[in-house]
Amino acid sequence: MPESPNIEELNLRSEEVQEILSTPPAWIVRWGITLIFMFTIIILTLSFIIKYPDFVTAKIIVTTEKPTERVVTRFSGALNNIYIQNGDTVGVGQRLAIIRNTANTEDVYFLKAILDTLPLRSEGFIFPTDLTSNLVLGDIETAYINFEKSFVDYILLKELDPYTNQLSGNRQSLVEIKLRLKDQIRQKKVLEQEYKLEKRDFERHERLYGKGVISEQEYEAKKLEFLQMEKNISTMAISISQMREAISSAGQNLKTTQINQQEDDTRFLTNLSQSYNVLKKAIRDWEYTYVLSSSIEGVVSFQEFWGVNQYINSGEVVFSILPTDRSTLVGKLTIPSQNAGKVTLGQKTLVKLDNFPYQQHGMLSGKVKNISISPDKEGNYFVYISLPNGTMTSYNRRLPFDQELIGNAEIITEDLSVAERIFYKFKDIFKY
């Protein structure tokens, strides 16, 4: 066994160790407090310098400024025709698909083309009924029949023109009556002159009779002639009055015929115009119900693998159309009301996309462009983010934009330092 150490050596070593421990080096005493103070000052300074921003986080959809169009069915039925393929570029108003219905699609668009090239005018409107009478129009059939009837009635009125002969006869009758009236007036003037002469002659006979020159029979004969002349003038006056009454009646008949003609022209034209507009509306309603079309220019994408005769329910999204103009991108997000007060216009926003992990591709940078002034029914606010750099990330990489991008947005509401956050915590503790 090894020998045990000497107890005195242990005691001696213990005194030396004790002396070292009880008497620290002079440089520690001289610089220790200074170093601790400086270290504390450095920590406090860094706490004021180092910024730790406050975020409001929400899900975001990155899309074009003109939103992506989602083509939704408005009628349940089977697909009758599909005119495009997935990924095709379509224009405004282009037909994408037709839902099966009782009308023949080509017949409907043939009728629509005729109506579009023949605007309704008050004069010279000709519609080719011989080309459209056998079209299969389905739901539009009733509106077309009413239009065709109104058009035929209007054309018959214009071609037969029943009021022209009647107006011509009324005018001719009025002219002849006026001519007869002038003759009657001239005859009356002649009779009046004869009456004056006859009156003077009667007065002479009356004086002669008073002197006994002529007999009573001769006097009475002359008086009878004079009375007959008065009767003729009275009859002529009555005839002139009747002529004037006939002129007034003929003028009234002429005016009535003109009014009837105007009323019929207006009524038939109004009926034609109304049936014309009803027919065009029926075609628009048919398109709205059965035709799936694009309202923007863009690239079409199938939501599922669609085929002819495949049944689609009403309200189902069939196609999505991404606008061709992708130069301006925006972000749409929804934030709860408890954080809405922190968000203001112009705040910087960082977007981390699910499609492209930000650790590998970087983040998009944007700014708050618009905030809804009132919440929705769930108490959330809509926020729109502008992306001035598009899909250029923080790693200077341009991401492809072929579809809407989904991710998380972090809106930097306040750029607080560590010290400010600590003070906020203390204020929160002592607020009561």
Tab-separated table of N, CA and C in Angstrom, residues 139-224:
chain	number	residue	atom	x	y	z
A	139	ASP	N	-85.360	27.797	-75.835
A	139	ASP	CA	-85.977	28.765	-74.934
A	139	ASP	C	-86.244	30.110	-75.609
A	140	ILE	N	-85.606	30.368	-76.739
A	140	ILE	CA	-85.744	31.653	-77.428
A	140	ILE	C	-86.919	31.634	-78.403
A	141	GLU	N	-87.525	30.473	-78.600
A	141	GLU	CA	-88.546	30.315	-79.641
A	141	GLU	C	-89.721	31.279	-79.459
A	142	THR	N	-90.227	31.416	-78.243
A	142	THR	CA	-91.397	32.285	-78.006
A	142	THR	C	-91.070	33.734	-78.350
A	143	ALA	N	-89.930	34.208	-77.907
A	143	ALA	CA	-89.540	35.591	-78.209
A	143	ALA	C	-89.376	35.804	-79.711
A	144	TYR	N	-88.851	34.796	-80.413
A	144	TYR	CA	-88.676	34.935	-81.857
A	144	TYR	C	-90.018	34.976	-82.579
A	145	ILE	N	-90.971	34.145	-82.154
A	145	ILE	CA	-92.289	34.122	-82.799
A	145	ILE	C	-92.966	35.489	-82.642
A	146	ASN	N	-92.904	36.078	-81.450
A	146	ASN	CA	-93.498	37.402	-81.244
A	146	ASN	C	-92.820	38.462	-82.117
A	147	PHE	N	-91.508	38.356	-82.239
A	147	PHE	CA	-90.791	39.310	-83.081
A	147	PHE	C	-91.181	39.150	-84.548
A	148	GLU	N	-91.276	37.918	-84.999
A	148	GLU	CA	-91.630	37.673	-86.400
A	148	GLU	C	-93.031	38.201	-86.706
A	149	LYS	N	-93.984	37.996	-85.781
A	149	LYS	CA	-95.343	38.504	-85.985
A	149	LYS	C	-95.337	40.038	-86.056
A	150	SER	N	-94.618	40.679	-85.137
A	150	SER	CA	-94.549	42.144	-85.142
A	150	SER	C	-93.899	42.652	-86.420
A	151	PHE	N	-92.885	41.937	-86.898
A	151	PHE	CA	-92.210	42.364	-88.124
A	151	PHE	C	-93.133	42.237	-89.340
A	152	VAL	N	-93.877	41.121	-89.426
A	152	VAL	CA	-94.794	40.931	-90.558
A	152	VAL	C	-95.884	41.994	-90.543
A	153	ASP	N	-96.456	42.279	-89.371
A	153	ASP	CA	-97.478	43.329	-89.276
A	153	ASP	C	-96.928	44.675	-89.716
A	154	TYR	N	-95.718	44.977	-89.314
A	154	TYR	CA	-95.106	46.262	-89.672
A	154	TYR	C	-94.850	46.343	-91.176
A	155	ILE	N	-94.349	45.257	-91.756
A	155	ILE	CA	-94.069	45.258	-93.196
A	155	ILE	C	-95.355	45.376	-94.005
A	156	LEU	N	-96.419	44.674	-93.591
A	156	LEU	CA	-97.701	44.781	-94.298
A	156	LEU	C	-98.242	46.202	-94.238
A	157	LEU	N	-98.099	46.842	-93.077
A	157	LEU	CA	-98.550	48.222	-92.966
A	157	LEU	C	-97.787	49.128	-93.920
A	158	LYS	N	-96.482	48.912	-94.044
A	158	LYS	CA	-95.676	49.756	-94.912
A	158	LYS	C	-95.926	49.463	-96.385
A	159	GLU	N	-96.081	48.187	-96.723
A	159	GLU	CA	-96.243	47.839	-98.135
A	159	GLU	C	-97.645	48.135	-98.638
A	160	LEU	N	-98.668	47.765	-97.891
A	160	LEU	CA	-100.038	48.024	-98.329
A	160	LEU	C	-100.404	49.499	-98.212
A	161	ASP	N	-99.892	50.138	-97.199
A	161	ASP	CA	-100.075	51.579	-97.003
A	161	ASP	C	-101.544	51.974	-97.155
A	162	PRO	N	-102.425	51.473	-96.286
A	162	PRO	CA	-103.865	51.708	-96.472
A	162	PRO	C	-104.279	53.161	-96.288
A	163	TYR	N	-103.485	53.939	-95.664
A	163	TYR	CA	-103.899	55.311	-95.382
A	163	TYR	C	-103.562	56.286	-96.508
A	164	THR	N	-102.689	55.878	-97.423
A	164	THR	CA	-102.298	56.813	-98.480
A	164	THR	C	-103.477	57.160	-99.382
A	165	ASN	N	-104.221	56.128	-99.855
A	165	ASN	CA	-105.384	56.374	-100.707
A	165	ASN	C	-106.470	57.127	-99.956
A	166	GLN	N	-106.632	56.768	-98.689
A	166	GLN	CA	-107.660	57.450	-97.897
A	166	GLN	C	-107.323	58.923	-97.709
A	167	LEU	N	-106.058	59.205	-97.435
A	167	LEU	CA	-105.634	60.603	-97.282
A	167	LEU	C	-105.760	61.353	-98.603
A	168	SER	N	-105.404	60.693	-99.699
A	168	SER	CA	-105.512	61.334	-101.008
A	168	SER	C	-106.970	61.659	-101.333
A	169	GLY	N	-107.879	60.713	-101.032
A	169	GLY	CA	-109.299	60.963	-101.266
A	169	GLY	C	-109.828	62.094	-100.409
A	170	ASN	N	-109.406	62.127	-99.157
A	170	ASN	CA	-109.859	63.198	-98.273
A	170	ASN	C	-109.376	64.567	-98.763
A	171	ARG	N	-108.131	64.593	-99.208
A	171	ARG	CA	-107.600	65.871	-99.694
A	171	ARG	C	-108.338	66.309	-100.975
A	172	GLN	N	-108.585	65.355	-101.893
A	172	GLN	CA	-109.284	65.694	-103.135
A	172	GLN	C	-110.709	66.168	-102.852
A	173	SER	N	-111.384	65.491	-101.932
A	173	SER	CA	-112.739	65.892	-101.562
A	173	SER	C	-112.746	67.285	-100.961
A	174	LEU	N	-111.752	67.584	-100.155
A	174	LEU	CA	-111.659	68.900	-99.544
A	174	LEU	C	-111.437	69.985	-100.600
A	175	VAL	N	-110.629	69.682	-101.596
A	175	VAL	CA	-110.362	70.654	-102.660
A	175	VAL	C	-111.627	70.924	-103.462
A	176	GLU	N	-112.359	69.860	-103.807
A	176	GLU	CA	-113.580	70.028	-104.609
A	176	GLU	C	-114.646	70.808	-103.849
A	177	ILE	N	-114.780	70.542	-102.568
A	177	ILE	CA	-115.771	71.275	-101.778
A	177	ILE	C	-115.405	72.760	-101.725
A	178	LYS	N	-114.126	73.031	-101.596
A	178	LYS	CA	-113.691	74.433	-101.569
A	178	LYS	C	-113.973	75.118	-102.910
A	179	LEU	N	-113.770	74.367	-103.999
A	179	LEU	CA	-114.070	74.949	-105.321
A	179	LEU	C	-115.563	75.235	-105.461
A	180	ARG	N	-116.417	74.314	-105.031
A	180	ARG	CA	-117.855	74.530	-105.091
A	180	ARG	C	-118.272	75.707	-104.211
A	181	LEU	N	-117.599	75.860	-103.092
A	181	LEU	CA	-117.901	76.995	-102.213
A	181	LEU	C	-117.582	78.313	-102.914
A	182	LYS	N	-116.461	78.367	-103.613
A	182	LYS	CA	-116.124	79.596	-104.344
A	182	LYS	C	-117.182	79.906	-105.410
A	183	ASP	N	-117.647	78.837	-106.099
A	183	ASP	CA	-118.700	79.051	-107.098
A	183	ASP	C	-119.977	79.562	-106.442
A	184	GLN	N	-120.332	78.993	-105.328
A	184	GLN	CA	-121.529	79.423	-104.622
A	184	GLN	C	-121.415	80.880	-104.181
A	185	ILE	N	-120.225	81.249	-103.709
A	185	ILE	CA	-120.031	82.641	-103.279
A	185	ILE	C	-120.163	83.596	-104.458
A	186	ARG	N	-119.587	83.196	-105.600
A	186	ARG	CA	-119.715	84.045	-106.794
A	186	ARG	C	-121.190	84.168	-107.227
A	187	GLN	N	-121.912	83.040	-107.204
A	187	GLN	CA	-123.326	83.066	-107.570
A	187	GLN	C	-124.130	83.939	-106.608
A	188	LYS	N	-123.787	83.896	-105.349
A	188	LYS	CA	-124.495	84.713	-104.378
A	188	LYS	C	-124.285	86.195	-104.655
A	189	LYS	N	-123.050	86.555	-105.040
A	189	LYS	CA	-122.791	87.958	-105.372
A	189	LYS	C	-123.621	88.411	-106.565
A	190	VAL	N	-123.732	87.503	-107.546
A	190	VAL	CA	-124.555	87.835	-108.718
A	190	VAL	C	-126.018	88.007	-108.303
A	191	LEU	N	-126.508	87.092	-107.453
A	191	LEU	CA	-127.889	87.188	-106.980
A	191	LEU	C	-128.119	88.463	-106.178
A	192	GLU	N	-127.145	88.831	-105.406
A	192	GLU	CA	-127.296	90.054	-104.623
A	192	GLU	C	-127.410	91.276	-105.533
A	193	GLN	N	-126.618	91.290	-106.610
A	193	GLN	CA	-126.741	92.408	-107.566
A	193	GLN	C	-128.121	92.400	-108.252
A	194	GLU	N	-128.554	91.148	-108.635
A	194	GLU	CA	-129.883	91.039	-109.235
A	194	GLU	C	-130.963	91.476	-108.246
A	195	TYR	N	-130.745	91.141	-106.988
A	195	TYR	CA	-131.724	91.503	-105.954
A	195	TYR	C	-131.855	93.016	-105.834
A	196	LYS	N	-130.724	93.699	-105.901
A	196	LYS	CA	-130.772	95.173	-105.826
A	196	LYS	C	-131.582	95.760	-106.998
A	197	LEU	N	-131.312	95.220	-108.167
A	197	LEU	CA	-132.058	95.712	-109.344
A	197	LEU	C	-133.543	95.385	-109.219
A	198	GLU	N	-133.796	94.128	-108.762
A	198	GLU	CA	-135.191	93.705	-108.613
A	198	GLU	C	-135.900	94.530	-107.554
A	199	LYS	N	-135.186	94.914	-106.547
A	199	LYS	CA	-135.789	95.713	-105.477
A	199	LYS	C	-136.172	97.099	-105.993
A	200	ARG	N	-135.277	97.733	-106.784
A	200	ARG	CA	-135.598	99.057	-107.324
A	200	ARG	C	-136.807	98.979	-108.296
A	201	ASP	N	-136.793	97.862	-109.059
A	201	ASP	CA	-137.912	97.688	-109.992
A	201	ASP	C	-139.214	97.496	-109.234
A	202	PHE	N	-139.186	96.724	-108.167
A	202	PHE	CA	-140.389	96.510	-107.350
A	202	PHE	C	-140.859	97.807	-106.713
A	203	GLU	N	-139.904	98.623	-106.254
A	203	GLU	CA	-140.270	99.902	-105.642
A	203	GLU	C	-140.951	100.810	-106.672
A	204	ARG	N	-140.501	100.816	-107.934
A	204	ARG	CA	-141.147	101.613	-108.975
A	204	ARG	C	-142.572	101.129	-109.223
A	205	HIS	N	-142.721	99.752	-109.297
A	205	HIS	CA	-144.053	99.204	-109.492
A	205	HIS	C	-144.963	99.544	-108.314
A	206	GLU	N	-144.355	99.582	-107.124
A	206	GLU	CA	-145.157	99.894	-105.943
A	206	GLU	C	-145.666	101.343	-106.000
A	207	ARG	N	-144.836	102.256	-106.487
A	207	ARG	CA	-145.261	103.657	-106.608
A	207	ARG	C	-146.331	103.810	-107.708
A	208	LEU	N	-146.080	103.047	-108.775
A	208	LEU	CA	-147.063	103.098	-109.854
A	208	LEU	C	-148.398	102.540	-109.401
A	209	TYR	N	-148.347	101.491	-108.640
A	209	TYR	CA	-149.595	100.910	-108.132
A	209	TYR	C	-150.307	101.873	-107.193
A	210	GLY	N	-149.483	102.570	-106.394
A	210	GLY	CA	-150.082	103.554	-105.488
A	210	GLY	C	-150.767	104.688	-106.240
A	211	LYS	N	-150.293	105.045	-107.459
A	211	LYS	CA	-150.893	106.104	-108.262
A	211	LYS	C	-152.016	105.581	-109.143
A	212	GLY	N	-152.180	104.223	-109.112
A	212	GLY	CA	-153.245	103.635	-109.896
A	212	GLY	C	-152.896	103.453	-111.358
A	213	VAL	N	-151.584	103.494	-111.667
A	213	VAL	CA	-151.153	103.344	-113.052
A	213	VAL	C	-151.259	101.900	-113.495
A	214	ILE	N	-150.843	100.968	-112.586
A	214	ILE	CA	-150.875	99.544	-112.933
A	214	ILE	C	-151.928	98.877	-112.080
A	215	SER	N	-152.287	97.703	-112.533
A	215	SER	CA	-153.323	96.968	-111.817
A	215	SER	C	-152.738	96.255	-110.598
A	216	GLU	N	-153.669	95.832	-109.776
A	216	GLU	CA	-153.248	95.095	-108.577
A	216	GLU	C	-152.632	93.766	-108.951
A	217	GLN	N	-153.121	93.120	-109.981
A	217	GLN	CA	-152.563	91.820	-110.408
A	217	GLN	C	-151.128	91.976	-110.864
A	218	GLU	N	-150.880	93.014	-111.633
A	218	GLU	CA	-149.512	93.237	-112.108
A	218	GLU	C	-148.581	93.552	-110.935
A	219	TYR	N	-149.114	94.314	-109.973
A	219	TYR	CA	-148.298	94.629	-108.788
A	219	TYR	C	-147.978	93.366	-108.004
A	220	GLU	N	-148.970	92.511	-107.816
A	220	GLU	CA	-148.734	91.274	-107.047
A	220	GLU	C	-147.764	90.338	-107.772
A	221	ALA	N	-147.821	90.301	-109.078
A	221	ALA	CA	-146.874	89.461	-109.830
A	221	ALA	C	-145.437	89.933	-109.628
A	222	LYS	N	-145.290	91.284	-109.671
A	222	LYS	CA	-143.943	91.828	-109.469
A	222	LYS	C	-143.462	91.578	-108.033
A	223	LYS	N	-144.407	91.694	-107.105
A	223	LYS	CA	-144.034	91.419	-105.711
A	223	LYS	C	-143.639	89.963	-105.530
A	224	LEU	N	-144.317	89.065	-106.215
A	224	LEU	CA	-143.989	87.630	-106.134
A	224	LEU	C	-142.585	87.368	-106.677
